[in-house]
Every structure is written in C-alpha cells, then in structure tokens.
Short mmCIF file of the C-alpha atoms (twelve columns), coordinates in Angstrom:
data_MODEL
# 
_entry.id   MODEL 
# 
loop_
_atom_site.group_PDB 
_atom_site.id 
_atom_site.type_symbol 
_atom_site.label_atom_id 
_atom_site.label_alt_id 
_atom_site.label_comp_id 
_atom_site.label_asym_id 
_atom_site.label_seq_id 
_atom_site.Cartn_x 
_atom_site.Cartn_y 
_atom_site.Cartn_z 
_atom_site.pdbx_PDB_model_num 
ATOM 1  C CA . UNK A 1  -69.125 -23.160 -113.329 1 
ATOM 2  C CA . UNK A 2  -72.493 -21.105 -113.656 1 
ATOM 3  C CA . UNK A 3  -75.741 -22.401 -112.098 1 
ATOM 4  C CA . UNK A 4  -78.627 -23.607 -114.652 1 
ATOM 5  C CA . UNK A 5  -80.504 -20.237 -115.297 1 
ATOM 6  C CA . UNK A 6  -78.098 -17.949 -114.033 1 
ATOM 7  C CA . UNK A 7  -76.359 -15.141 -115.990 1 
ATOM 8  C CA . UNK A 8  -73.065 -16.566 -117.230 1 
ATOM 9  C CA . UNK A 9  -69.974 -15.177 -115.821 1 
ATOM 10 C CA . UNK A 10 -67.755 -13.362 -118.343 1 
ATOM 11 C CA . UNK A 11 -64.590 -15.337 -119.302 1 
ATOM 12 C CA . UNK A 12 -61.283 -14.718 -117.520 1 
ATOM 13 C CA . UNK A 13 -58.898 -12.953 -119.707 1 
ATOM 14 C CA . UNK A 14 -55.145 -12.905 -119.418 1 
ATOM 15 C CA . UNK A 15 -52.853 -10.637 -121.058 1 
ATOM 16 C CA . UNK A 16 -51.928 -12.168 -124.451 1 
ATOM 17 C CA . UNK A 17 -53.684 -15.167 -123.622 1 
ATOM 18 C CA . UNK A 18 -54.920 -15.216 -127.344 1 
ATOM 19 C CA . UNK A 19 -51.404 -15.965 -128.336 1 
ATOM 20 C CA . UNK A 20 -51.256 -19.096 -126.294 1 
ATOM 21 C CA . UNK A 21 -52.551 -21.248 -129.244 1 
ATOM 22 C CA . UNK A 22 -49.501 -20.279 -131.250 1 
ATOM 23 C CA . UNK A 23 -47.027 -21.597 -128.667 1 
ATOM 24 C CA . UNK A 24 -44.643 -23.765 -130.746 1 
ATOM 25 C CA . UNK A 25 -47.018 -23.410 -133.641 1 
ATOM 26 C CA . UNK A 26 -45.666 -25.541 -136.521 1 
ATOM 27 C CA . UNK A 27 -42.202 -25.860 -134.840 1 
ATOM 28 C CA . UNK A 28 -42.742 -28.025 -131.859 1 
ATOM 29 C CA . UNK A 29 -45.375 -29.267 -129.429 1 
ATOM 30 C CA . UNK A 30 -46.712 -27.082 -126.837 1 
ATOM 31 C CA . UNK A 31 -48.200 -28.499 -123.337 1 
ATOM 32 C CA . UNK A 32 -51.598 -28.809 -125.026 1 
ATOM 33 C CA . UNK A 33 -50.083 -30.361 -128.217 1 
ATOM 34 C CA . UNK A 34 -48.275 -32.862 -125.939 1 
ATOM 35 C CA . UNK A 35 -51.400 -33.815 -124.107 1 
ATOM 36 C CA . UNK A 36 -53.368 -34.233 -127.309 1 
ATOM 37 C CA . UNK A 37 -50.750 -36.291 -128.754 1 
ATOM 38 C CA . UNK A 38 -50.416 -38.555 -125.662 1 
ATOM 39 C CA . UNK A 39 -54.067 -38.896 -125.666 1 
ATOM 40 C CA . UNK A 40 -53.938 -40.474 -129.074 1 
ATOM 41 C CA . UNK A 41 -54.437 -37.730 -131.513 1 
ATOM 42 C CA . UNK A 42 -51.505 -38.977 -133.413 1 
ATOM 43 C CA . UNK A 43 -53.737 -41.704 -134.682 1 
ATOM 44 C CA . UNK A 44 -55.533 -39.332 -137.149 1 
ATOM 45 C CA . UNK A 45 -52.397 -38.138 -138.961 1 
ATOM 46 C CA . UNK A 46 -52.273 -40.675 -141.777 1 
ATOM 47 C CA . UNK A 47 -56.019 -40.365 -142.568 1 
ATOM 48 C CA . UNK A 48 -56.168 -36.302 -142.372 1 
ATOM 49 C CA . UNK A 49 -52.816 -35.523 -143.956 1 
ATOM 50 C CA . UNK A 50 -50.493 -36.263 -146.643 1 
ATOM 51 C CA . UNK A 51 -47.423 -37.479 -144.442 1 
ATOM 52 C CA . UNK A 52 -44.999 -40.237 -144.764 1 
ATOM 53 C CA . UNK A 53 -42.144 -41.434 -147.099 1 
ATOM 54 C CA . UNK A 54 -41.478 -39.657 -150.478 1 
ATOM 55 C CA . UNK A 55 -43.144 -42.743 -152.152 1 
ATOM 56 C CA . UNK A 56 -46.204 -42.544 -150.050 1 
ATOM 57 C CA . UNK A 57 -46.627 -38.891 -150.541 1 
ATOM 58 C CA . UNK A 58 -46.005 -39.181 -154.303 1 
ATOM 59 C CA . UNK A 59 -48.666 -42.101 -154.437 1 
ATOM 60 C CA . UNK A 60 -51.185 -39.798 -152.528 1 
ATOM 61 C CA . UNK A 61 -50.635 -36.966 -154.705 1 
ATOM 62 C CA . UNK A 62 -50.983 -39.196 -157.924 1 
ATOM 63 C CA . UNK A 63 -54.252 -40.457 -156.581 1 
ATOM 64 C CA . UNK A 64 -55.519 -37.146 -155.831 1 
ATOM 65 C CA . UNK A 65 -54.636 -36.008 -159.535 1 
ATOM 66 C CA . UNK A 66 -56.417 -39.121 -160.883 1 
ATOM 67 C CA . UNK A 67 -59.604 -38.202 -158.781 1 
ATOM 68 C CA . UNK A 68 -59.356 -34.547 -160.480 1 
ATOM 69 C CA . UNK A 69 -58.168 -32.785 -157.472 1 
ATOM 70 C CA . UNK A 70 -56.014 -29.887 -158.973 1 
ATOM 71 C CA . UNK A 71 -54.884 -27.950 -156.039 1 
ATOM 72 C CA . UNK A 72 -53.721 -28.819 -152.492 1 
ATOM 73 C CA . UNK A 73 -52.629 -26.593 -149.589 1 
ATOM 74 C CA . UNK A 74 -49.158 -27.524 -148.339 1 
ATOM 75 C CA . UNK A 75 -47.923 -26.320 -144.898 1 
ATOM 76 C CA . UNK A 76 -44.343 -27.344 -144.032 1 
ATOM 77 C CA . UNK A 77 -43.534 -27.606 -140.376 1 
ATOM 78 C CA . UNK A 78 -40.369 -28.163 -138.371 1 
ATOM 79 C CA . UNK A 79 -36.806 -26.425 -138.011 1 
ATOM 80 C CA . UNK A 80 -35.926 -26.836 -141.573 1 
ATOM 81 C CA . UNK A 81 -38.662 -25.177 -143.606 1 
ATOM 82 C CA . UNK A 82 -36.626 -24.520 -146.752 1 
ATOM 83 C CA . UNK A 83 -35.599 -28.076 -146.674 1 
ATOM 84 C CA . UNK A 84 -39.315 -29.217 -146.482 1 
ATOM 85 C CA . UNK A 85 -39.979 -27.104 -149.296 1 
ATOM 86 C CA . UNK A 86 -37.347 -28.308 -151.535 1 
ATOM 87 C CA . UNK A 87 -38.154 -32.092 -150.653 1 
ATOM 88 C CA . UNK A 88 -42.031 -31.541 -151.267 1 
ATOM 89 C CA . UNK A 89 -41.307 -29.783 -154.642 1 
ATOM 90 C CA . UNK A 90 -38.994 -32.717 -155.688 1 
ATOM 91 C CA . UNK A 91 -41.799 -35.122 -154.869 1 
ATOM 92 C CA . UNK A 92 -44.762 -33.146 -156.400 1 
ATOM 93 C CA . UNK A 93 -42.965 -32.260 -159.468 1 
ATOM 94 C CA . UNK A 94 -43.175 -36.025 -160.423 1 
ATOM 95 C CA . UNK A 95 -47.026 -36.050 -160.159 1 
# 
C-alpha cells in the first residue's frame, strides 16, 4: 500500500491478467463469482434480472410492454444456449 502523499506504485500486471474476468463467463462460476455468490450477491438476481419460471418471465415482459418498454437486452447463459434461446422466444412471442 502506498503512503499518503507518495507517488502511487504502478499496478502489478500478469500476462493475460485482463482475461481473468472472462473465466467461466456466462457458462459457470469462477472463483471470484463463487465468492460473490457466497457473500450474498444472489439476493439481487430477482430485482435486477428477468429470471424465473416461464410464467414469471412472461408476466414481467408483459408489465414492461404495458409500461411502454419496447426493447430489452437478452443474454442467454449456461451450457445450452440454443435451448435457452428457443425457450425465451416461446415465452416472448406470447407478449
């Protein structure tokens, strides 16, 4: 740690260190993701994402449409991306 008033030390860089944030991205939990999950970050999922049963997702999308929202950003995750896309399309088509 730098002393107050001193010139900050340059960051320590590791080869490909910038790629660490991509570890298991959208497919699994990295060590950092697991630590955040275990610390309680999962509590924010339902208030910051459209996640849940098909009925819950349909209800949320319908509420968005009633509120005038005409576009959403969808990011499928997990091991079965084609299946996630198909299931989302089947739900969103009803809205």
